[in-house]
Amino acid sequence: MAKVNFTAARVERHKCPAGKSQSFLWDSKAPGLGLRATVNGAKSYIFQGKIHGGTVRVTIGDPRSWTIDKAQGEAHRLQILIDSGKDPREEAAGQRAAHAARKVEARRHTATVGEAWADYLEYLRTDISPKTKKPRSPRYLADHAALAAPGGEIAKRGGAKTVRGPLAPLMTLKLSSLTAKTVAAWLADEARERPTNAAHAYRLLKAFIRWCGGQDEYAGTIAPDAYDSPKVTAVLPQSKAKEGDCLQREQLPAWFDAVRKIQNPVISAYLQGLLITGARREELAALAWAEVDFRWRSLHIADKVETESGRTIPLTPFLASLLLDLKRINDTPPNVRQLRRLKQRGEKWQPSPWVFASKTAADGKLAEPRIAHTKALEVAGLPHVTLHGLRRSFGTLSEWVECPVGVVAQIQGHAPSAIAEKHYRRRPLDLLRMWHDKIEAWLLQQAGIEFDARTAQAGMHAVK
């Protein structure tokens, strides 16, 4: 190949001829130094040599950044490497690896818990759970985010400012600061105000620390005894349900009477639905009409455990009658005056897709039923019971009809707790319906509510 003496003018004039993808100009002063021009106009100094019978080509850099003298000097250095039997590409790879190692080491010393927590959340979002072999549910991910949130934002429910999550005080600390002493002090502070939340946050923090130990950029940063030191376990509170957060059999008449008198029919039906189905509050609130089958008496609920397919549970007769009333309300168009107002605003009326619809909620479905429930409890003279307590009440009261535990768990969406339940029980919907109807009938009997199930079934069959 022809060689020329590199000058600024020659470097500037060198271009790739038409019809070629690249063109080379070789320096006569520095062995192996070339100037490459591509069809898109880019130029770069390169070095080309031979080692162990093969050709080696290495990019040096852009002529706008490298002077001719510096490019020639780099070519001489690379030739010396080849003459000594070293491959310049291996040297470059070693330098890149060393640079990456220095970056990792620097991050190990500077990374905060919040930065690593963000990486951990991304891992939870994108990887399959090793336990369930399924993607993690949105609620599970939201729980992790909420426990580390700084608070102070306007809540979706009620409009008040959100409270900081129990893990928030740790987020600004460096990872290396997560020692047994630090975690124990944090846990003791949180346990004084909210012990159950603190215990839950500790379990998530424990999983996070274990995950960090398996990541190259975080391994060895956190002290190995940060979560299981006796200092930590000594202040770890027991996670337990609230005392009395469950309706008793003798309280059912007063509870049903007060809840059925709530003026908002959506909230009234929703609260009764929580007790009758034992569903989680978010699950039932997100129930859509498309997931209600009156003909075959079933509800399809987005399950916390079965994140992909959800679960199908029976639609009991009394609950069906409540939903039929809601459907009639939902499907009834507004009066002429209201329709005119909608038209003036450029809006068009259509039935809500949600069973428990709300005109004031941002997403169109019921968001805050707790206030009405609390007032109903006060009217009934009953101790406070949370919405989750209604779910707990279903599981507890079902024992009065001697319903199998596995049936209750399947209706409520609990994960199987035994090998037989997990691998050898496949209860069809009609078997669940038999027991679920018995549970509902017993609840109504204890509440003193007279209800004709046959009339309700006739109404369900009439729905298209």
Coordinates of C-alpha atoms in Angstrom, one line a residue:
M1 CA 0.0 0.0 0.0
A2 CA 1.3 3.5 -0.9
K3 CA 2.4 5.7 1.9
V4 CA 2.6 9.5 2.2
N5 CA 3.9 11.9 4.7
F6 CA 0.9 13.0 6.8
T7 CA 0.3 16.8 6.8
A8 CA -2.6 18.8 8.0
A9 CA -3.6 19.6 4.4
R10 CA -3.5 15.9 3.3
V11 CA -5.5 14.9 6.4
E12 CA -8.1 17.6 5.6
R13 CA -8.4 16.7 1.9
H14 CA -8.7 12.9 2.4
K15 CA -12.2 11.7 1.5
C16 CA -13.9 8.4 0.6
P17 CA -14.4 8.1 -3.2
A18 CA -17.8 7.5 -4.6
G19 CA -18.8 3.9 -4.8
K20 CA -16.7 2.8 -1.8
S21 CA -17.6 2.4 1.8
Q22 CA -14.3 3.5 3.2
S23 CA -10.8 4.7 2.1
F24 CA -7.4 4.6 3.8
L25 CA -4.4 6.9 3.7
W26 CA -1.2 5.5 5.2
D27 CA 1.6 7.4 6.9
S28 CA 5.2 7.0 5.8
K29 CA 6.6 8.1 9.1
A30 CA 4.8 6.0 11.7
P31 CA 4.5 2.3 10.8
G32 CA 0.9 1.1 10.8
L33 CA -0.6 4.5 11.2
G34 CA -3.5 5.2 8.8
L35 CA -6.3 7.6 8.2
R36 CA -9.7 6.1 7.5
A37 CA -12.5 8.0 5.8
T38 CA -16.0 6.5 5.5
V39 CA -18.8 7.2 3.0
N40 CA -20.7 9.4 5.5
G41 CA -17.7 11.7 5.8
A42 CA -16.4 10.5 9.2
K43 CA -12.6 10.3 9.7
S44 CA -10.4 8.5 12.2
Y45 CA -6.8 7.6 12.8
I46 CA -6.2 3.9 13.0
F47 CA -3.3 1.5 13.6
Q48 CA -2.9 -1.7 11.7
G49 CA -0.2 -4.4 12.4
K50 CA 0.4 -8.1 12.4
I51 CA 0.7 -10.4 15.5
H52 CA 0.8 -14.2 15.6
G53 CA 0.1 -14.3 11.8
G54 CA -3.1 -12.3 12.0
T55 CA -3.9 -8.6 11.3
V56 CA -4.8 -6.3 14.1
R57 CA -6.6 -3.0 13.5
V58 CA -7.2 -0.5 16.3
T59 CA -9.0 2.8 16.2
I60 CA -6.9 5.6 17.7
G61 CA -9.3 8.6 17.4
D62 CA -10.8 11.5 15.5
P63 CA -8.3 13.8 13.7
R64 CA -10.2 16.8 15.2
S65 CA -9.0 15.6 18.6
W66 CA -5.7 14.0 17.8
T67 CA -2.8 15.9 16.3
I68 CA -0.6 14.2 13.7
D69 CA 2.3 14.0 16.2
K70 CA 0.1 12.4 18.9
A71 CA -1.4 9.9 16.5
Q72 CA 2.1 9.0 15.3
G73 CA 3.2 8.6 18.9
E74 CA 0.3 6.3 19.7
A75 CA 1.1 4.2 16.6
H76 CA 4.7 3.8 17.8
R77 CA 3.4 2.7 21.2
L78 CA 1.1 0.1 19.7
Q79 CA 3.8 -1.2 17.4
I80 CA 6.1 -1.7 20.4
L81 CA 3.3 -3.7 22.1
I82 CA 3.0 -5.9 19.1
D83 CA 6.8 -6.4 18.9
S84 CA 6.7 -7.6 22.5
G85 CA 4.0 -10.1 21.6
K86 CA 1.1 -8.3 23.2
D87 CA -2.2 -7.7 21.4
P88 CA -3.3 -4.1 21.7
R89 CA -7.0 -5.2 21.7
E90 CA -6.4 -7.2 24.8
E91 CA -4.7 -4.2 26.4
A92 CA -7.7 -2.0 25.6
A93 CA -10.1 -4.6 26.9
G94 CA -8.1 -4.8 30.2
Q95 CA -8.2 -1.0 30.5
R96 CA -11.9 -1.0 30.0
A97 CA -12.4 -3.7 32.6
A98 CA -10.2 -1.8 35.0
H99 CA -12.2 1.4 34.4
A100 CA -15.4 -0.5 34.9
A101 CA -14.1 -2.0 38.1
R102 CA -13.0 1.5 39.4
K103 CA -16.5 2.8 38.6
V104 CA -18.1 -0.1 40.5
E105 CA -15.8 0.4 43.4
A106 CA -16.5 4.1 43.5
R107 CA -20.3 3.4 43.4
R108 CA -19.9 0.9 46.2
H109 CA -18.6 3.6 48.4
T110 CA -20.9 6.4 47.3
A111 CA -24.2 4.6 46.5
T112 CA -27.1 5.5 48.8
V113 CA -29.8 3.1 50.0
G114 CA -32.3 5.0 47.8
E115 CA -30.3 4.5 44.6
A116 CA -29.9 0.8 45.3
W117 CA -33.6 0.6 46.2
A118 CA -34.5 2.0 42.8
D119 CA -32.4 -0.7 41.2
Y120 CA -34.1 -3.3 43.4
L121 CA -37.6 -2.1 42.3
E122 CA -36.6 -2.3 38.7
Y123 CA -35.4 -5.9 39.3
L124 CA -38.8 -6.7 40.9
R125 CA -40.6 -5.2 38.0
T126 CA -38.7 -7.0 35.2
D127 CA -37.7 -10.4 36.7
I128 CA -39.9 -13.4 37.4
S129 CA -40.5 -14.2 41.0
P130 CA -38.3 -17.3 41.9
K131 CA -41.0 -18.4 44.4
T132 CA -44.2 -18.2 42.2
K133 CA -42.5 -18.3 38.8
K134 CA -44.7 -15.4 37.7
P135 CA -44.3 -11.7 37.4
R136 CA -44.9 -9.8 40.6
S137 CA -48.2 -8.1 41.0
P138 CA -48.7 -4.3 40.7
R139 CA -49.9 -4.2 44.3
Y140 CA -46.7 -5.9 45.5
L141 CA -44.6 -3.4 43.6
A142 CA -46.7 -0.5 44.9
D143 CA -46.3 -1.7 48.4
H144 CA -42.5 -1.6 48.1
A145 CA -42.6 2.0 46.6
A146 CA -45.0 3.2 49.3
L147 CA -42.9 1.9 52.2
A148 CA -40.0 3.9 51.0
A149 CA -41.9 7.0 50.0
P150 CA -41.0 10.3 51.7
G151 CA -44.6 11.4 52.1
G152 CA -46.0 14.8 51.9
E153 CA -47.9 14.3 48.6
I154 CA -51.7 14.7 48.2
A155 CA -53.3 11.3 48.7
K156 CA -55.7 9.9 46.1
R157 CA -58.1 9.0 48.8
G158 CA -59.4 11.8 50.9
G159 CA -57.1 14.5 49.6
A160 CA -54.9 14.7 52.7
K161 CA -51.1 14.6 52.6
T162 CA -49.5 11.1 52.6
V163 CA -47.5 9.9 55.5
R164 CA -43.9 8.9 54.9
G165 CA -43.2 5.2 54.6
P166 CA -41.3 3.4 57.4
L167 CA -38.3 2.8 55.1
A168 CA -38.0 6.5 54.1
P169 CA -35.4 7.5 56.8
L170 CA -33.0 4.9 55.5
M171 CA -33.1 6.0 51.8
T172 CA -30.7 8.9 52.2
L173 CA -28.0 6.8 54.0
K174 CA -25.1 5.3 52.2
L175 CA -25.3 1.5 51.7
S176 CA -22.2 1.1 53.8
S177 CA -24.0 2.8 56.7
L178 CA -26.5 -0.1 56.9
T179 CA -25.0 -1.7 59.9
A180 CA -26.7 -3.7 62.7
K181 CA -26.5 -0.6 64.9
T182 CA -28.2 1.6 62.3
V183 CA -30.9 -0.9 61.4
A184 CA -31.7 -1.6 65.1
A185 CA -32.0 2.1 65.9
W186 CA -34.3 2.6 62.9
L187 CA -36.4 -0.4 63.8
A188 CA -36.8 0.7 67.4
D189 CA -38.0 4.2 66.3
E190 CA -40.5 2.9 63.9
A191 CA -41.8 0.1 66.2
R192 CA -42.8 2.7 68.8
E193 CA -45.3 4.4 66.5
R194 CA -46.4 1.6 64.1
P195 CA -45.1 -1.9 65.1
T196 CA -46.9 -3.9 62.5
N197 CA -45.8 -1.6 59.6
A198 CA -42.2 -1.7 61.1
A199 CA -42.2 -5.5 61.1
H200 CA -43.4 -5.6 57.5
A201 CA -40.9 -3.0 56.4
Y202 CA -38.1 -5.0 58.1
R203 CA -39.0 -8.1 56.1
L204 CA -38.8 -6.1 52.9
L205 CA -35.5 -4.5 54.0
K206 CA -34.1 -8.0 54.7
A207 CA -34.9 -9.2 51.2
F208 CA -33.4 -6.0 49.8
I209 CA -30.1 -6.5 51.7
R210 CA -29.9 -10.1 50.5
W211 CA -30.4 -9.0 46.9
C212 CA -27.6 -6.4 47.3
G213 CA -25.3 -9.2 48.4
G214 CA -25.8 -11.0 45.1
Q215 CA -25.1 -7.9 42.9
D216 CA -21.6 -7.2 41.7
E217 CA -21.9 -3.5 42.2
Y218 CA -23.3 -3.8 45.8
A219 CA -21.8 -7.0 47.1
G220 CA -19.8 -6.6 50.3
T221 CA -21.0 -3.0 50.8
I222 CA -23.6 -3.8 53.6
A223 CA -22.4 -5.5 56.8
P224 CA -23.4 -9.2 56.7
D225 CA -25.2 -9.1 60.1
A226 CA -27.1 -5.9 59.3
Y227 CA -30.5 -7.6 59.5
D228 CA -30.0 -10.7 61.7
S229 CA -27.8 -9.4 64.4
P230 CA -29.1 -9.9 68.0
K231 CA -29.2 -6.1 68.2
V232 CA -31.8 -6.1 65.4
T233 CA -33.9 -9.1 66.3
A234 CA -34.1 -8.0 69.9
V235 CA -36.2 -4.9 68.9
L236 CA -38.1 -6.6 66.1
P237 CA -41.8 -6.3 66.9
Q238 CA -44.3 -9.1 66.2
S239 CA -46.5 -8.6 63.3
K240 CA -50.1 -9.3 64.4
A241 CA -53.6 -8.4 63.4
K242 CA -55.4 -5.7 65.3
E243 CA -57.2 -6.9 68.4
G244 CA -60.9 -7.0 67.8
D245 CA -60.7 -6.2 64.1
C246 CA -63.4 -8.7 63.3
L247 CA -67.2 -8.8 63.5
Q248 CA -68.7 -11.2 66.0
R249 CA -71.8 -13.3 65.3
E250 CA -73.9 -11.3 67.7
Q251 CA -72.8 -8.0 66.1
L252 CA -74.2 -8.9 62.6
P253 CA -77.8 -7.6 63.1
A254 CA -76.5 -4.2 64.1
W255 CA -73.9 -4.0 61.5
F256 CA -76.1 -5.0 58.6
D257 CA -78.9 -2.7 59.8
A258 CA -76.5 0.3 59.9
V259 CA -74.7 -0.5 56.6
R260 CA -78.0 -1.1 54.7
K261 CA -79.2 2.4 55.8
I262 CA -76.2 4.1 54.2
Q263 CA -77.8 6.5 51.7
N264 CA -75.2 5.9 49.0
P265 CA -76.3 2.5 47.5
V266 CA -72.8 1.9 45.9
I267 CA -71.0 2.2 49.3
S268 CA -73.7 0.2 51.1
A269 CA -73.5 -2.7 48.5
Y270 CA -69.7 -2.5 48.5
L271 CA -69.4 -2.9 52.3
Q272 CA -71.8 -5.8 52.3
G273 CA -69.9 -7.3 49.4
L274 CA -66.6 -7.2 51.4
L275 CA -68.2 -9.2 54.2
I276 CA -70.0 -11.7 52.0
T277 CA -67.0 -12.4 49.6
G278 CA -64.1 -11.9 52.0
A279 CA -62.3 -10.1 49.1
R280 CA -59.5 -7.5 49.6
R281 CA -60.8 -4.0 49.4
E282 CA -58.9 -3.1 46.2
E283 CA -60.0 -6.3 44.5
L284 CA -63.7 -5.7 45.0
A285 CA -63.5 -1.9 44.3
A286 CA -61.9 -2.8 40.9
L287 CA -64.7 -5.2 39.9
A288 CA -66.0 -4.4 36.4
W289 CA -69.4 -5.3 35.0
A290 CA -67.7 -7.4 32.3
E291 CA -66.4 -9.6 35.2
V292 CA -69.9 -10.2 36.6
D293 CA -71.8 -13.2 35.2
F294 CA -75.4 -13.2 36.5
R295 CA -76.4 -16.2 34.4
W296 CA -73.7 -18.6 35.8
R297 CA -73.5 -16.7 39.1
S298 CA -69.8 -15.9 39.2
L299 CA -67.4 -13.0 39.8
H300 CA -64.0 -12.7 38.2
I301 CA -61.6 -10.9 40.6
A302 CA -58.1 -9.6 39.9
D303 CA -56.2 -11.7 42.4
K304 CA -53.2 -10.6 44.5
V305 CA -51.8 -14.1 44.1
E306 CA -52.9 -15.2 40.7
T307 CA -51.7 -12.0 39.0
E308 CA -52.2 -13.1 35.4
S309 CA -55.6 -14.9 35.4
G310 CA -57.2 -13.8 38.7
R311 CA -59.7 -16.0 40.4
T312 CA -63.4 -16.8 39.8
I313 CA -65.6 -17.0 42.8
P314 CA -69.4 -17.6 43.2
L315 CA -71.9 -14.8 43.0
T316 CA -74.2 -15.5 46.0
P317 CA -77.9 -14.8 45.7
F318 CA -78.2 -11.9 48.2
L319 CA -75.1 -10.2 46.8
A320 CA -76.4 -10.7 43.3
S321 CA -79.6 -8.8 44.3
L322 CA -77.5 -5.9 45.5
L323 CA -75.5 -5.8 42.2
L324 CA -78.7 -6.0 40.2
D325 CA -79.9 -2.9 41.9
L326 CA -76.6 -1.2 41.1
K327 CA -76.8 -2.3 37.5
R328 CA -80.3 -0.8 37.1
I329 CA -79.0 2.5 38.6
N330 CA -75.9 2.4 36.4
D331 CA -77.8 1.6 33.2
T332 CA -80.5 4.3 33.7
P333 CA -79.7 7.4 31.7
P334 CA -79.9 10.8 33.3
N335 CA -83.0 13.0 32.8
V336 CA -83.4 15.5 29.9
R337 CA -81.9 18.4 31.8
Q338 CA -78.8 16.5 32.8
L339 CA -78.3 15.2 29.3
R340 CA -78.5 18.8 28.0
R341 CA -75.8 19.9 30.5
L342 CA -73.6 17.0 29.4
K343 CA -74.1 18.1 25.8
Q344 CA -73.2 21.7 26.6
R345 CA -69.9 20.5 28.1
G346 CA -69.2 18.4 25.0
E347 CA -69.7 15.2 27.0
K348 CA -71.8 12.1 26.2
W349 CA -73.5 9.9 28.8
Q350 CA -72.6 6.2 29.0
P351 CA -72.9 3.6 31.7
S352 CA -69.9 3.2 34.0
P353 CA -67.8 0.0 33.3
W354 CA -67.3 -0.3 37.1
V355 CA -69.7 -2.1 39.4
F356 CA -68.9 0.3 42.3
A357 CA -68.8 3.4 40.3
S358 CA -68.1 6.9 41.6
K359 CA -68.6 10.2 39.7
T360 CA -66.2 12.0 42.0
A361 CA -63.3 9.6 41.8
A362 CA -60.5 10.3 39.3
D363 CA -60.6 6.7 37.8
G364 CA -64.4 6.4 38.0
K365 CA -64.6 3.7 40.7
L366 CA -65.1 3.8 44.5
A367 CA -62.0 5.1 46.3
E368 CA -63.0 6.1 49.9
P369 CA -65.7 4.0 51.6
R370 CA -64.1 4.1 55.1
I371 CA -65.8 7.3 56.3
A372 CA -69.3 5.9 55.6
H373 CA -68.3 2.6 57.3
T374 CA -67.0 4.4 60.4
K375 CA -70.2 6.4 60.7
A376 CA -72.3 3.2 60.3
L377 CA -70.3 1.5 63.1
E378 CA -70.8 4.6 65.4
V379 CA -74.6 4.5 64.6
A380 CA -74.7 0.8 65.4
G381 CA -72.7 1.2 68.6
L382 CA -70.1 -1.2 67.4
P383 CA -66.3 -1.1 68.0
H384 CA -64.2 0.0 65.1
V385 CA -63.6 -2.6 62.4
T386 CA -61.4 -1.8 59.4
L387 CA -62.3 -2.7 55.8
H388 CA -59.7 -5.5 56.0
G389 CA -61.4 -6.6 59.2
L390 CA -64.5 -7.4 57.1
R391 CA -62.3 -9.8 55.1
R392 CA -61.1 -11.3 58.3
S393 CA -64.7 -11.5 59.5
F394 CA -65.6 -13.6 56.5
G395 CA -62.8 -16.1 57.2
T396 CA -63.7 -16.3 60.9
L397 CA -67.5 -16.5 60.6
S398 CA -67.4 -19.1 57.9
E399 CA -66.4 -21.6 60.6
W400 CA -69.9 -21.5 62.0
V401 CA -71.1 -23.5 59.0
E402 CA -68.2 -25.8 59.2
C403 CA -67.0 -24.8 55.8
P404 CA -63.6 -26.5 54.8
V405 CA -60.7 -24.2 55.3
G406 CA -59.5 -24.8 51.7
V407 CA -62.8 -23.6 50.3
V408 CA -62.6 -20.4 52.3
A409 CA -59.0 -19.8 51.2
Q410 CA -59.9 -20.4 47.6
I411 CA -62.8 -17.9 47.7
Q412 CA -60.6 -15.3 49.5
G413 CA -57.7 -15.8 47.2
H414 CA -55.2 -17.1 49.7
A415 CA -52.2 -19.1 48.4
P416 CA -52.5 -22.8 49.1
S417 CA -50.9 -23.5 52.5
A418 CA -50.3 -27.3 52.2
I419 CA -49.1 -29.8 49.6
A420 CA -52.5 -31.4 49.3
E421 CA -54.2 -28.0 48.7
K422 CA -51.5 -26.9 46.2
H423 CA -51.3 -30.1 44.1
Y424 CA -54.4 -32.2 44.7
R425 CA -57.3 -29.9 45.2
R426 CA -59.1 -28.5 42.1
R427 CA -62.5 -27.4 43.4
P428 CA -64.9 -26.5 40.6
L429 CA -67.1 -23.4 40.9
D430 CA -70.3 -25.3 41.7
L431 CA -68.6 -26.8 44.8
L432 CA -67.4 -23.4 46.0
R433 CA -70.9 -22.1 45.3
M434 CA -72.6 -24.7 47.5
W435 CA -70.5 -23.6 50.5
H436 CA -70.5 -19.9 49.7
D437 CA -74.3 -19.9 49.5
K438 CA -74.4 -21.6 52.9
I439 CA -72.1 -18.9 54.4
E440 CA -74.2 -16.1 53.0
A441 CA -77.5 -17.7 54.1
W442 CA -76.1 -18.1 57.7
L443 CA -74.9 -14.4 57.7
L444 CA -78.4 -13.2 56.7
Q445 CA -80.0 -15.5 59.2
Q446 CA -77.9 -14.2 62.0
A447 CA -78.6 -10.6 60.9
G448 CA -82.3 -11.2 60.9
I449 CA -82.7 -10.5 57.1
E450 CA -85.5 -12.2 55.3
F451 CA -84.4 -13.0 51.8
D452 CA -85.9 -15.1 49.0
A453 CA -83.0 -16.6 47.1
R454 CA -85.3 -18.1 44.4
T455 CA -86.7 -14.6 43.5
A456 CA -83.1 -13.3 43.2
Q457 CA -82.1 -16.2 40.9
A458 CA -85.1 -15.5 38.7
G459 CA -83.9 -11.9 38.4
M460 CA -80.4 -12.9 37.5
H461 CA -81.6 -15.2 34.7
A462 CA -83.5 -12.2 33.3
V463 CA -80.3 -10.2 32.9
K464 CA -78.8 -10.3 29.4

